[in-house]
Amino acid sequence: MDQHNQNAGSGDERNVNNGDYFVVKAKEQGVQVIGLTRGKDTRFHHTEKLDKGEVLIAQFTDHTSAVKIRGKAVVMTKHGRIDTEE
């Protein structure tokens, strides 16, 4: 049984959503990774700034439904690899 199913109904709300991980690798200085909220009104709730070569490993949560990336970076998910320069 996976972790999502083990915690279902246990009151642990952190695993209600998929919780997919993604990786962002900066290809230049100052790449911004911006987390967007879930719910009726989508808002920015968190920003990280990456230097060239830095890697951020992050996860979608109950609070984060989308991510916006500004700058040249490589994004890796279970769905594949995306280069922001393309």
mmCIF file of N, CA and C in Angstrom:
data_model
loop_
_atom_site.group_PDB
_atom_site.id
_atom_site.type_symbol
_atom_site.label_atom_id
_atom_site.label_comp_id
_atom_site.label_asym_id
_atom_site.label_seq_id
_atom_site.Cartn_x
_atom_site.Cartn_y
_atom_site.Cartn_z
ATOM 1 N N MET A 1 0.857 -1.169 0.000
ATOM 2 C CA MET A 1 0.000 0.000 0.000
ATOM 3 C C MET A 1 0.901 1.229 0.000
ATOM 4 N N ASP A 2 0.614 2.228 -0.841
ATOM 5 C CA ASP A 2 1.467 3.401 -0.892
ATOM 6 C C ASP A 2 1.155 4.350 0.259
ATOM 7 N N GLN A 3 2.045 5.342 0.454
ATOM 8 C CA GLN A 3 1.903 6.270 1.570
ATOM 9 C C GLN A 3 0.597 7.038 1.507
ATOM 10 N N HIS A 4 0.160 7.405 0.302
ATOM 11 C CA HIS A 4 -1.095 8.156 0.159
ATOM 12 C C HIS A 4 -2.255 7.373 0.747
ATOM 13 N N ASN A 5 -2.334 6.103 0.428
ATOM 14 C CA ASN A 5 -3.445 5.289 0.911
ATOM 15 C C ASN A 5 -3.322 4.968 2.391
ATOM 16 N N GLN A 6 -2.091 4.827 2.889
ATOM 17 C CA GLN A 6 -1.897 4.531 4.297
ATOM 18 C C GLN A 6 -2.418 5.656 5.177
ATOM 19 N N ASN A 7 -2.293 6.896 4.718
ATOM 20 C CA ASN A 7 -2.689 8.028 5.530
ATOM 21 C C ASN A 7 -4.114 8.487 5.277
ATOM 22 N N ALA A 8 -4.791 7.884 4.336
ATOM 23 C CA ALA A 8 -6.173 8.293 4.039
ATOM 24 C C ALA A 8 -7.030 8.074 5.271
ATOM 25 N N GLY A 9 -7.741 9.122 5.671
ATOM 26 C CA GLY A 9 -8.626 9.011 6.809
ATOM 27 C C GLY A 9 -7.939 9.090 8.148
ATOM 28 N N SER A 10 -6.627 9.322 8.165
ATOM 29 C CA SER A 10 -5.909 9.367 9.428
ATOM 30 C C SER A 10 -5.856 10.761 10.012
ATOM 31 N N GLY A 11 -6.420 11.757 9.297
ATOM 32 C CA GLY A 11 -6.359 13.128 9.764
ATOM 33 C C GLY A 11 -5.116 13.842 9.278
ATOM 34 N N ASP A 12 -4.227 13.161 8.568
ATOM 35 C CA ASP A 12 -3.011 13.779 8.036
ATOM 36 C C ASP A 12 -3.338 14.386 6.684
ATOM 37 N N GLU A 13 -3.645 15.667 6.664
ATOM 38 C CA GLU A 13 -4.110 16.342 5.453
ATOM 39 C C GLU A 13 -3.001 16.599 4.444
ATOM 40 N N ARG A 14 -1.738 16.428 4.821
ATOM 41 C CA ARG A 14 -0.636 16.708 3.899
ATOM 42 C C ARG A 14 -0.635 15.784 2.688
ATOM 43 N N ASN A 15 -1.256 14.639 2.765
ATOM 44 C CA ASN A 15 -1.206 13.675 1.676
ATOM 45 C C ASN A 15 -2.520 13.563 0.908
ATOM 46 N N VAL A 16 -3.398 14.542 1.055
ATOM 47 C CA VAL A 16 -4.673 14.515 0.355
ATOM 48 C C VAL A 16 -4.464 14.588 -1.147
ATOM 49 N N ASN A 17 -3.515 15.423 -1.590
ATOM 50 C CA ASN A 17 -3.232 15.587 -3.008
ATOM 51 C C ASN A 17 -2.096 14.676 -3.434
ATOM 52 N N ASN A 18 -1.891 14.607 -4.716
ATOM 53 C CA ASN A 18 -0.942 13.694 -5.313
ATOM 54 C C ASN A 18 0.457 13.787 -4.713
ATOM 55 N N GLY A 19 0.952 14.991 -4.450
ATOM 56 C CA GLY A 19 2.273 15.134 -3.856
ATOM 57 C C GLY A 19 3.407 14.859 -4.816
ATOM 58 N N ASP A 20 3.166 14.994 -6.125
ATOM 59 C CA ASP A 20 4.226 14.747 -7.102
ATOM 60 C C ASP A 20 5.405 15.675 -6.874
ATOM 61 N N TYR A 21 6.596 15.121 -7.032
ATOM 62 C CA TYR A 21 7.824 15.900 -6.932
ATOM 63 C C TYR A 21 8.216 16.411 -8.306
ATOM 64 N N PHE A 22 8.974 17.524 -8.317
ATOM 65 C CA PHE A 22 9.566 18.027 -9.544
ATOM 66 C C PHE A 22 10.915 18.620 -9.193
ATOM 67 N N VAL A 23 11.785 18.698 -10.181
ATOM 68 C CA VAL A 23 13.139 19.210 -9.991
ATOM 69 C C VAL A 23 13.345 20.370 -10.946
ATOM 70 N N VAL A 24 13.944 21.449 -10.440
ATOM 71 C CA VAL A 24 14.289 22.602 -11.268
ATOM 72 C C VAL A 24 15.788 22.816 -11.141
ATOM 73 N N LYS A 25 16.492 22.832 -12.284
ATOM 74 C CA LYS A 25 17.933 23.120 -12.291
ATOM 75 C C LYS A 25 18.149 24.422 -13.056
ATOM 76 N N ALA A 26 18.732 25.412 -12.381
ATOM 77 C CA ALA A 26 18.956 26.726 -12.976
ATOM 78 C C ALA A 26 20.104 26.671 -13.986
ATOM 79 N N LYS A 27 19.868 27.269 -15.157
ATOM 80 C CA LYS A 27 20.894 27.360 -16.191
ATOM 81 C C LYS A 27 21.517 28.749 -16.242
ATOM 82 N N GLU A 28 21.018 29.658 -15.386
ATOM 83 C CA GLU A 28 21.561 31.015 -15.296
ATOM 84 C C GLU A 28 21.338 31.531 -13.880
ATOM 85 N N GLN A 29 21.982 32.640 -13.539
ATOM 86 C CA GLN A 29 21.796 33.278 -12.243
ATOM 87 C C GLN A 29 20.383 33.840 -12.127
ATOM 88 N N GLY A 30 19.803 33.755 -10.942
ATOM 89 C CA GLY A 30 18.557 34.437 -10.657
ATOM 90 C C GLY A 30 17.291 33.807 -11.186
ATOM 91 N N VAL A 31 17.286 32.500 -11.424
ATOM 92 C CA VAL A 31 16.056 31.829 -11.858
ATOM 93 C C VAL A 31 15.073 31.838 -10.684
ATOM 94 N N GLN A 32 13.842 32.253 -10.951
ATOM 95 C CA GLN A 32 12.817 32.298 -9.907
ATOM 96 C C GLN A 32 11.850 31.130 -10.056
ATOM 97 N N VAL A 33 11.578 30.485 -8.941
ATOM 98 C CA VAL A 33 10.577 29.418 -8.877
ATOM 99 C C VAL A 33 9.495 29.923 -7.931
ATOM 100 N N ILE A 34 8.283 30.077 -8.457
ATOM 101 C CA ILE A 34 7.199 30.719 -7.711
ATOM 102 C C ILE A 34 6.067 29.718 -7.501
ATOM 103 N N GLY A 35 5.713 29.466 -6.250
ATOM 104 C CA GLY A 35 4.609 28.569 -5.917
ATOM 105 C C GLY A 35 3.290 29.314 -5.936
ATOM 106 N N LEU A 36 2.277 28.693 -6.518
ATOM 107 C CA LEU A 36 0.937 29.274 -6.601
ATOM 108 C C LEU A 36 -0.032 28.444 -5.762
ATOM 109 N N THR A 37 -0.952 29.124 -5.093
ATOM 110 C CA THR A 37 -1.865 28.458 -4.167
ATOM 111 C C THR A 37 -2.990 27.706 -4.871
ATOM 112 N N ARG A 38 -3.602 26.812 -4.135
ATOM 113 C CA ARG A 38 -4.836 26.137 -4.553
ATOM 114 C C ARG A 38 -6.023 26.971 -4.112
ATOM 115 N N GLY A 39 -7.182 26.611 -4.604
ATOM 116 C CA GLY A 39 -8.403 27.227 -4.099
ATOM 117 C C GLY A 39 -9.053 28.169 -5.080
ATOM 118 N N LYS A 40 -10.031 28.889 -4.573
ATOM 119 C CA LYS A 40 -10.838 29.779 -5.401
ATOM 120 C C LYS A 40 -9.996 30.891 -6.022
ATOM 121 N N ASP A 41 -9.090 31.477 -5.233
ATOM 122 C CA ASP A 41 -8.233 32.553 -5.718
ATOM 123 C C ASP A 41 -6.789 32.065 -5.774
ATOM 124 N N THR A 42 -6.222 31.984 -6.974
ATOM 125 C CA THR A 42 -4.827 31.567 -7.116
ATOM 126 C C THR A 42 -3.933 32.759 -6.806
ATOM 127 N N ARG A 43 -2.972 32.548 -5.899
ATOM 128 C CA ARG A 43 -2.053 33.610 -5.492
ATOM 129 C C ARG A 43 -0.647 33.055 -5.381
ATOM 130 N N PHE A 44 0.336 33.967 -5.473
ATOM 131 C CA PHE A 44 1.716 33.586 -5.204
ATOM 132 C C PHE A 44 1.854 33.368 -3.702
ATOM 133 N N HIS A 45 2.488 32.269 -3.291
ATOM 134 C CA HIS A 45 2.678 32.073 -1.851
ATOM 135 C C HIS A 45 4.121 31.818 -1.461
ATOM 136 N N HIS A 46 4.986 31.521 -2.422
ATOM 137 C CA HIS A 46 6.376 31.237 -2.070
ATOM 138 C C HIS A 46 7.252 31.466 -3.295
ATOM 139 N N THR A 47 8.418 32.056 -3.087
ATOM 140 C CA THR A 47 9.364 32.277 -4.183
ATOM 141 C C THR A 47 10.745 31.837 -3.748
ATOM 142 N N GLU A 48 11.428 31.149 -4.630
ATOM 143 C CA GLU A 48 12.829 30.779 -4.431
ATOM 144 C C GLU A 48 13.627 31.354 -5.589
ATOM 145 N N LYS A 49 14.823 31.813 -5.315
ATOM 146 C CA LYS A 49 15.713 32.296 -6.367
ATOM 147 C C LYS A 49 16.910 31.360 -6.410
ATOM 148 N N LEU A 50 17.198 30.827 -7.605
ATOM 149 C CA LEU A 50 18.288 29.872 -7.777
ATOM 150 C C LEU A 50 19.440 30.504 -8.547
ATOM 151 N N ASP A 51 20.662 30.174 -8.145
ATOM 152 C CA ASP A 51 21.844 30.578 -8.893
ATOM 153 C C ASP A 51 22.172 29.503 -9.915
ATOM 154 N N LYS A 52 22.978 29.850 -10.895
ATOM 155 C CA LYS A 52 23.334 28.913 -11.969
ATOM 156 C C LYS A 52 23.882 27.616 -11.364
ATOM 157 N N GLY A 53 23.317 26.498 -11.822
ATOM 158 C CA GLY A 53 23.746 25.187 -11.359
ATOM 159 C C GLY A 53 23.012 24.681 -10.131
ATOM 160 N N GLU A 54 22.307 25.553 -9.427
ATOM 161 C CA GLU A 54 21.562 25.107 -8.246
ATOM 162 C C GLU A 54 20.355 24.282 -8.660
ATOM 163 N N VAL A 55 20.000 23.350 -7.789
ATOM 164 C CA VAL A 55 18.874 22.448 -8.034
ATOM 165 C C VAL A 55 17.882 22.585 -6.892
ATOM 166 N N LEU A 56 16.610 22.677 -7.233
ATOM 167 C CA LEU A 56 15.535 22.697 -6.249
ATOM 168 C C LEU A 56 14.684 21.459 -6.476
ATOM 169 N N ILE A 57 14.475 20.697 -5.417
ATOM 170 C CA ILE A 57 13.560 19.561 -5.460
ATOM 171 C C ILE A 57 12.346 19.969 -4.638
ATOM 172 N N ALA A 58 11.176 19.955 -5.256
ATOM 173 C CA ALA A 58 9.973 20.448 -4.593
ATOM 174 C C ALA A 58 8.820 19.477 -4.819
ATOM 175 N N GLN A 59 7.724 19.745 -4.121
ATOM 176 C CA GLN A 59 6.573 18.845 -4.166
ATOM 177 C C GLN A 59 5.283 19.659 -4.216
ATOM 178 N N PHE A 60 4.336 19.201 -5.005
ATOM 179 C CA PHE A 60 3.001 19.790 -4.984
ATOM 180 C C PHE A 60 2.318 19.347 -3.694
ATOM 181 N N THR A 61 1.591 20.264 -3.067
ATOM 182 C CA THR A 61 0.978 19.995 -1.759
ATOM 183 C C THR A 61 -0.473 20.471 -1.748
ATOM 184 N N ASP A 62 -1.080 20.412 -0.591
ATOM 185 C CA ASP A 62 -2.427 20.954 -0.427
ATOM 186 C C ASP A 62 -2.455 22.449 -0.695
ATOM 187 N N HIS A 63 -1.333 23.120 -0.474
ATOM 188 C CA HIS A 63 -1.280 24.570 -0.646
ATOM 189 C C HIS A 63 -0.731 24.986 -2.002
ATOM 190 N N THR A 64 0.059 24.136 -2.634
ATOM 191 C CA THR A 64 0.702 24.471 -3.911
ATOM 192 C C THR A 64 0.072 23.665 -5.038
ATOM 193 N N SER A 65 -0.571 24.374 -5.979
ATOM 194 C CA SER A 65 -1.216 23.687 -7.090
ATOM 195 C C SER A 65 -0.469 23.876 -8.402
ATOM 196 N N ALA A 66 0.380 24.904 -8.449
ATOM 197 C CA ALA A 66 1.107 25.192 -9.685
ATOM 198 C C ALA A 66 2.408 25.906 -9.342
ATOM 199 N N VAL A 67 3.325 25.893 -10.320
ATOM 200 C CA VAL A 67 4.607 26.560 -10.149
ATOM 201 C C VAL A 67 4.912 27.336 -11.419
ATOM 202 N N LYS A 68 5.384 28.559 -11.230
ATOM 203 C CA LYS A 68 5.793 29.398 -12.351
ATOM 204 C C LYS A 68 7.307 29.555 -12.269
ATOM 205 N N ILE A 69 7.986 29.408 -13.420
ATOM 206 C CA ILE A 69 9.442 29.504 -13.445
ATOM 207 C C ILE A 69 9.848 30.626 -14.383
ATOM 208 N N ARG A 70 10.661 31.553 -13.869
ATOM 209 C CA ARG A 70 11.184 32.668 -14.663
ATOM 210 C C ARG A 70 12.680 32.479 -14.815
ATOM 211 N N GLY A 71 13.142 32.470 -16.058
ATOM 212 C CA GLY A 71 14.565 32.314 -16.323
ATOM 213 C C GLY A 71 14.845 31.011 -17.038
ATOM 214 N N LYS A 72 16.114 30.831 -17.364
ATOM 215 C CA LYS A 72 16.535 29.631 -18.088
ATOM 216 C C LYS A 72 16.792 28.500 -17.096
ATOM 217 N N ALA A 73 16.032 27.426 -17.280
ATOM 218 C CA ALA A 73 16.134 26.297 -16.360
ATOM 219 C C ALA A 73 15.689 25.022 -17.053
ATOM 220 N N VAL A 74 16.039 23.910 -16.429
ATOM 221 C CA VAL A 74 15.551 22.603 -16.841
ATOM 222 C C VAL A 74 14.612 22.128 -15.733
ATOM 223 N N VAL A 75 13.418 21.684 -16.119
ATOM 224 C CA VAL A 75 12.430 21.188 -15.172
ATOM 225 C C VAL A 75 12.216 19.711 -15.461
ATOM 226 N N MET A 76 12.326 18.890 -14.421
ATOM 227 C CA MET A 76 12.159 17.450 -14.582
ATOM 228 C C MET A 76 11.005 16.977 -13.708
ATOM 229 N N THR A 77 10.072 16.250 -14.327
ATOM 230 C CA THR A 77 8.929 15.679 -13.620
ATOM 231 C C THR A 77 8.766 14.229 -14.065
ATOM 232 N N LYS A 78 7.808 13.541 -13.499
ATOM 233 C CA LYS A 78 7.534 12.172 -13.936
ATOM 234 C C LYS A 78 6.993 12.156 -15.369
ATOM 235 N N HIS A 79 6.572 13.315 -15.861
ATOM 236 C CA HIS A 79 6.045 13.424 -17.214
ATOM 237 C C HIS A 79 7.127 13.718 -18.253
ATOM 238 N N GLY A 80 8.335 14.007 -17.785
ATOM 239 C CA GLY A 80 9.427 14.275 -18.702
ATOM 240 C C GLY A 80 10.257 15.474 -18.294
ATOM 241 N N ARG A 81 11.083 15.903 -19.237
ATOM 242 C CA ARG A 81 12.026 16.999 -19.019
ATOM 243 C C ARG A 81 11.622 18.177 -19.901
ATOM 244 N N ILE A 82 11.629 19.373 -19.331
ATOM 245 C CA ILE A 82 11.264 20.591 -20.063
ATOM 246 C C ILE A 82 12.410 21.579 -19.926
ATOM 247 N N ASP A 83 12.835 22.139 -21.050
ATOM 248 C CA ASP A 83 13.864 23.169 -21.062
ATOM 249 C C ASP A 83 13.161 24.494 -21.346
ATOM 250 N N THR A 84 13.304 25.475 -20.470
ATOM 251 C CA THR A 84 12.569 26.732 -20.647
ATOM 252 C C THR A 84 13.065 27.543 -21.831
ATOM 253 N N GLU A 85 14.188 27.180 -22.431
ATOM 254 C CA GLU A 85 14.699 27.897 -23.590
ATOM 255 C C GLU A 85 13.998 27.483 -24.883
ATOM 256 N N GLU A 86 13.325 26.365 -24.886
ATOM 257 C CA GLU A 86 12.684 25.861 -26.100
ATOM 258 C C GLU A 86 11.399 26.583 -26.402
#
